[in-house]
mmCIF file of C-alpha atoms in Angstrom:
data_model
loop_
_atom_site.group_PDB
_atom_site.id
_atom_site.type_symbol
_atom_site.label_atom_id
_atom_site.label_comp_id
_atom_site.label_asym_id
_atom_site.label_seq_id
_atom_site.Cartn_x
_atom_site.Cartn_y
_atom_site.Cartn_z
ATOM 1 C CA UNK A 25 8.433 14.462 9.656
ATOM 2 C CA UNK A 26 4.461 15.248 8.614
ATOM 3 C CA UNK A 27 3.047 13.044 5.740
ATOM 4 C CA UNK A 28 1.013 15.308 3.519
ATOM 5 C CA UNK A 29 -1.259 14.026 0.910
ATOM 6 C CA UNK A 30 -0.028 16.082 -2.067
ATOM 7 C CA UNK A 31 3.202 14.652 -1.572
ATOM 8 C CA UNK A 32 1.873 10.786 -1.604
ATOM 9 C CA UNK A 33 1.348 8.121 -3.994
ATOM 10 C CA UNK A 34 0.318 4.857 -2.657
ATOM 11 C CA UNK A 35 1.008 1.331 -3.952
ATOM 12 C CA UNK A 36 -1.185 -1.807 -3.120
ATOM 13 C CA UNK A 37 1.089 -4.535 -3.706
ATOM 14 C CA UNK A 38 0.274 -7.919 -5.157
ATOM 15 C CA UNK A 39 -2.902 -8.668 -3.175
ATOM 16 C CA UNK A 40 -3.811 -11.529 -5.378
ATOM 17 C CA UNK A 41 -6.379 -14.352 -5.291
ATOM 18 C CA UNK A 42 -4.355 -17.323 -5.458
ATOM 19 C CA UNK A 43 -1.798 -16.329 -2.563
ATOM 20 C CA UNK A 44 -4.281 -14.290 -0.304
ATOM 21 C CA UNK A 45 -5.954 -17.319 1.245
ATOM 22 C CA UNK A 46 -2.561 -18.380 2.535
ATOM 23 C CA UNK A 47 -1.607 -15.220 4.114
ATOM 24 C CA UNK A 48 -1.938 -14.943 7.878
ATOM 25 C CA UNK A 49 -4.786 -13.003 9.271
ATOM 26 C CA UNK A 50 -6.234 -12.501 5.787
ATOM 27 C CA UNK A 51 -9.702 -11.521 6.663
ATOM 28 C CA UNK A 52 -8.434 -8.715 8.997
ATOM 29 C CA UNK A 53 -5.836 -7.611 6.402
ATOM 30 C CA UNK A 54 -8.651 -7.327 3.671
ATOM 31 C CA UNK A 55 -10.771 -5.226 6.165
ATOM 32 C CA UNK A 56 -8.024 -2.859 6.941
ATOM 33 C CA UNK A 57 -6.813 -2.366 3.140
ATOM 34 C CA UNK A 58 -10.484 -1.775 2.116
ATOM 35 C CA UNK A 59 -10.735 0.925 4.802
ATOM 36 C CA UNK A 60 -7.181 2.491 3.761
ATOM 37 C CA UNK A 61 -8.116 2.439 -0.158
ATOM 38 C CA UNK A 62 -11.558 4.195 0.672
ATOM 39 C CA UNK A 63 -9.844 6.592 2.785
ATOM 40 C CA UNK A 64 -7.037 7.397 0.121
ATOM 41 C CA UNK A 65 -9.623 7.645 -2.379
ATOM 42 C CA UNK A 66 -11.531 10.458 -0.175
ATOM 43 C CA UNK A 67 -8.476 12.314 -0.039
ATOM 44 C CA UNK A 68 -7.492 12.277 -3.532
ATOM 45 C CA UNK A 69 -4.136 10.274 -3.183
ATOM 46 C CA UNK A 70 -3.266 8.359 -6.400
ATOM 47 C CA UNK A 71 -3.160 4.636 -5.898
ATOM 48 C CA UNK A 72 -1.219 2.388 -8.017
ATOM 49 C CA UNK A 73 -1.861 -1.522 -8.049
ATOM 50 C CA UNK A 74 0.776 -4.067 -8.877
ATOM 51 C CA UNK A 75 0.178 -7.693 -9.798
ATOM 52 C CA UNK A 76 3.133 -10.352 -9.527
ATOM 53 C CA UNK A 77 2.968 -12.917 -12.233
ATOM 54 C CA UNK A 78 -0.616 -12.832 -12.523
ATOM 55 C CA UNK A 79 -0.926 -16.219 -14.451
ATOM 56 C CA UNK A 80 0.246 -17.892 -11.485
ATOM 57 C CA UNK A 81 -0.683 -15.823 -8.623
ATOM 58 C CA UNK A 82 -4.385 -14.884 -9.958
ATOM 59 C CA UNK A 83 -5.763 -11.320 -10.078
ATOM 60 C CA UNK A 84 -6.301 -8.923 -7.385
ATOM 61 C CA UNK A 85 -8.872 -10.117 -4.933
ATOM 62 C CA UNK A 86 -12.235 -9.261 -6.053
ATOM 63 C CA UNK A 87 -13.277 -6.957 -3.122
ATOM 64 C CA UNK A 88 -10.366 -4.698 -3.798
ATOM 65 C CA UNK A 89 -10.972 -4.533 -7.376
ATOM 66 C CA UNK A 90 -14.580 -3.379 -6.765
ATOM 67 C CA UNK A 91 -13.380 -0.434 -4.920
ATOM 68 C CA UNK A 92 -11.943 0.976 -8.472
ATOM 69 C CA UNK A 93 -14.770 -0.122 -10.437
ATOM 70 C CA UNK A 94 -14.102 0.809 -14.271
ATOM 71 C CA UNK A 95 -10.939 2.675 -13.145
ATOM 72 C CA UNK A 96 -9.340 -0.746 -12.100
ATOM 73 C CA UNK A 97 -5.940 -1.341 -13.778
ATOM 74 C CA UNK A 98 -2.905 -2.938 -12.718
ATOM 75 C CA UNK A 99 0.837 -2.765 -13.295
ATOM 76 C CA UNK A 100 2.018 -6.382 -14.241
ATOM 77 C CA UNK A 101 5.483 -7.219 -12.693
ATOM 78 C CA UNK A 102 7.827 -10.052 -12.509
ATOM 79 C CA UNK A 103 10.102 -8.029 -10.252
ATOM 80 C CA UNK A 104 9.967 -8.194 -6.450
ATOM 81 C CA UNK A 105 10.515 -4.713 -5.858
ATOM 82 C CA UNK A 106 7.898 -2.386 -7.513
ATOM 83 C CA UNK A 107 10.714 0.057 -8.137
ATOM 84 C CA UNK A 108 12.631 -2.532 -10.300
ATOM 85 C CA UNK A 109 9.727 -2.331 -12.723
ATOM 86 C CA UNK A 110 9.974 0.017 -15.328
ATOM 87 C CA UNK A 111 6.250 0.682 -15.958
ATOM 88 C CA UNK A 112 5.867 1.188 -12.388
ATOM 89 C CA UNK A 113 8.719 3.534 -12.215
ATOM 90 C CA UNK A 114 7.343 5.790 -15.130
ATOM 91 C CA UNK A 115 3.648 5.851 -13.365
ATOM 92 C CA UNK A 116 5.160 6.733 -9.802
ATOM 93 C CA UNK A 117 7.937 9.098 -11.072
ATOM 94 C CA UNK A 118 5.254 10.748 -13.441
ATOM 95 C CA UNK A 119 3.154 11.749 -10.552
ATOM 96 C CA UNK A 120 6.204 13.881 -9.132
ATOM 97 C CA UNK A 121 5.571 12.951 -5.554
ATOM 98 C CA UNK A 122 8.224 11.810 -3.049
ATOM 99 C CA UNK A 123 6.479 9.764 -0.499
ATOM 100 C CA UNK A 124 5.231 6.139 -1.257
ATOM 101 C CA UNK A 125 2.566 4.675 0.903
ATOM 102 C CA UNK A 126 3.207 1.062 0.676
ATOM 103 C CA UNK A 127 0.875 -1.659 1.884
ATOM 104 C CA UNK A 128 0.056 -5.259 0.569
ATOM 105 C CA UNK A 129 1.838 -8.736 0.359
ATOM 106 C CA UNK A 130 4.051 -10.357 1.034
ATOM 107 C CA UNK A 131 5.502 -8.069 3.743
ATOM 108 C CA UNK A 132 9.189 -9.850 3.678
ATOM 109 C CA UNK A 133 9.362 -10.107 0.006
ATOM 110 C CA UNK A 134 7.892 -7.446 -2.524
ATOM 111 C CA UNK A 135 6.848 -5.008 0.004
ATOM 112 C CA UNK A 136 10.084 -4.989 2.131
ATOM 113 C CA UNK A 137 12.341 -4.931 -1.272
ATOM 114 C CA UNK A 138 9.894 -1.722 -2.558
ATOM 115 C CA UNK A 139 10.659 0.056 0.794
ATOM 116 C CA UNK A 140 14.512 -0.579 0.403
ATOM 117 C CA UNK A 141 14.498 0.666 -3.145
ATOM 118 C CA UNK A 142 12.334 3.632 -2.406
ATOM 119 C CA UNK A 143 15.104 4.678 0.362
ATOM 120 C CA UNK A 144 17.925 3.990 -1.986
ATOM 121 C CA UNK A 145 16.236 6.179 -4.708
ATOM 122 C CA UNK A 146 15.773 9.160 -2.404
ATOM 123 C CA UNK A 147 11.969 8.641 -1.760
ATOM 124 C CA UNK A 148 10.210 8.281 1.691
ATOM 125 C CA UNK A 149 8.338 4.995 2.098
ATOM 126 C CA UNK A 150 5.560 4.979 4.518
ATOM 127 C CA UNK A 151 4.932 1.279 5.349
ATOM 128 C CA UNK A 152 1.392 0.648 6.588
ATOM 129 C CA UNK A 153 1.666 -1.879 9.272
ATOM 130 C CA UNK A 154 -1.816 -3.229 9.718
ATOM 131 C CA UNK A 155 -2.068 -3.352 5.800
ATOM 132 C CA UNK A 156 0.752 -5.815 5.064
ATOM 133 C CA UNK A 157 1.161 -9.619 5.879
ATOM 134 C CA UNK A 158 2.947 -12.584 4.964
ATOM 135 C CA UNK A 159 2.060 -16.418 4.956
ATOM 136 C CA UNK A 160 4.246 -16.724 8.322
ATOM 137 C CA UNK A 161 3.801 -13.827 10.904
ATOM 138 C CA UNK A 162 7.213 -13.978 11.895
ATOM 139 C CA UNK A 163 8.056 -12.778 8.299
ATOM 140 C CA UNK A 164 5.807 -9.604 8.838
ATOM 141 C CA UNK A 165 7.662 -8.795 12.085
ATOM 142 C CA UNK A 166 11.010 -8.987 10.675
ATOM 143 C CA UNK A 167 9.821 -7.041 7.641
ATOM 144 C CA UNK A 168 8.692 -4.194 9.771
ATOM 145 C CA UNK A 169 11.802 -4.210 11.831
ATOM 146 C CA UNK A 170 14.028 -4.219 8.520
ATOM 147 C CA UNK A 171 11.621 -1.520 6.940
ATOM 148 C CA UNK A 172 12.140 0.910 10.177
ATOM 149 C CA UNK A 173 15.936 0.185 10.056
ATOM 150 C CA UNK A 174 16.151 1.000 6.264
ATOM 151 C CA UNK A 175 14.511 4.478 7.110
ATOM 152 C CA UNK A 176 10.539 3.719 6.378
ATOM 153 C CA UNK A 177 7.915 5.738 8.216
ATOM 154 C CA UNK A 178 6.014 2.694 9.965
ATOM 155 C CA UNK A 179 2.287 3.840 10.866
ATOM 156 C CA UNK A 180 -1.270 2.369 10.965
ATOM 157 C CA UNK A 181 -3.841 2.959 8.379
ATOM 158 C CA UNK A 182 -6.137 5.035 10.894
ATOM 159 C CA UNK A 183 -3.228 7.058 11.992
ATOM 160 C CA UNK A 184 -2.263 7.844 8.461
ATOM 161 C CA UNK A 185 -5.557 8.759 7.259
ATOM 162 C CA UNK A 186 -6.165 11.203 9.905
ATOM 163 C CA UNK A 187 -2.540 12.566 9.555
ATOM 164 C CA UNK A 188 -3.528 13.116 5.862
ATOM 165 C CA UNK A 189 -6.809 14.700 6.727
ATOM 166 C CA UNK A 190 -5.262 17.151 9.059
ATOM 167 C CA UNK A 191 -8.218 18.883 10.444
ATOM 168 C CA UNK A 192 -11.809 17.827 11.897
ATOM 169 C CA UNK A 193 -14.987 19.238 11.036
ATOM 170 C CA UNK A 194 -14.476 18.966 7.297
ATOM 171 C CA UNK A 195 -16.791 16.643 5.029
ATOM 172 C CA UNK A 196 -13.254 14.689 4.294
ATOM 173 C CA UNK A 197 -13.021 14.241 8.145
ATOM 174 C CA UNK A 198 -16.641 13.101 8.600
ATOM 175 C CA UNK A 199 -15.924 10.600 5.678
ATOM 176 C CA UNK A 200 -12.806 9.320 7.090
ATOM 177 C CA UNK A 201 -14.321 8.926 10.489
ATOM 178 C CA UNK A 202 -17.185 6.939 9.002
ATOM 179 C CA UNK A 203 -14.743 4.738 7.093
ATOM 180 C CA UNK A 204 -12.390 3.836 10.230
ATOM 181 C CA UNK A 205 -15.466 3.134 12.464
#
């Protein structure tokens, strides 16, 4: 099944300052998420941002907040699954798209539960494997296996960005190529 940008909404799940330092391979994860967000912005894919219990886990990490500038705003949640949160549901469903690109932390909790609920609600989750992580690398591995079993499309950030771009020789292609290098 082809992933088309006009069908997609992305969600950056809980990439927060007090948890992030404890996440496995967090520097690589941060770099990958920055590239993905920049690419999605070039392609005009809406990006929703969640924060889980901000008082305890902190704000979205600064390097990611900066990518949104004055447009940064997040959806506060206590629920593990983004789709259990009524504010998130309203934002997502209001965009009338059926593919949900999912990335962030932690893989085996909020990310995975969002994948499971997306499938249960009839949406198509696209899990960006190199843009998710957990404190324990084994939890990430198991989350990817479970997500695939549940019906998620599992892909990498670069593969996804080029699939959404679809054709070379355009200004978007040039911008995406520059971002992923």
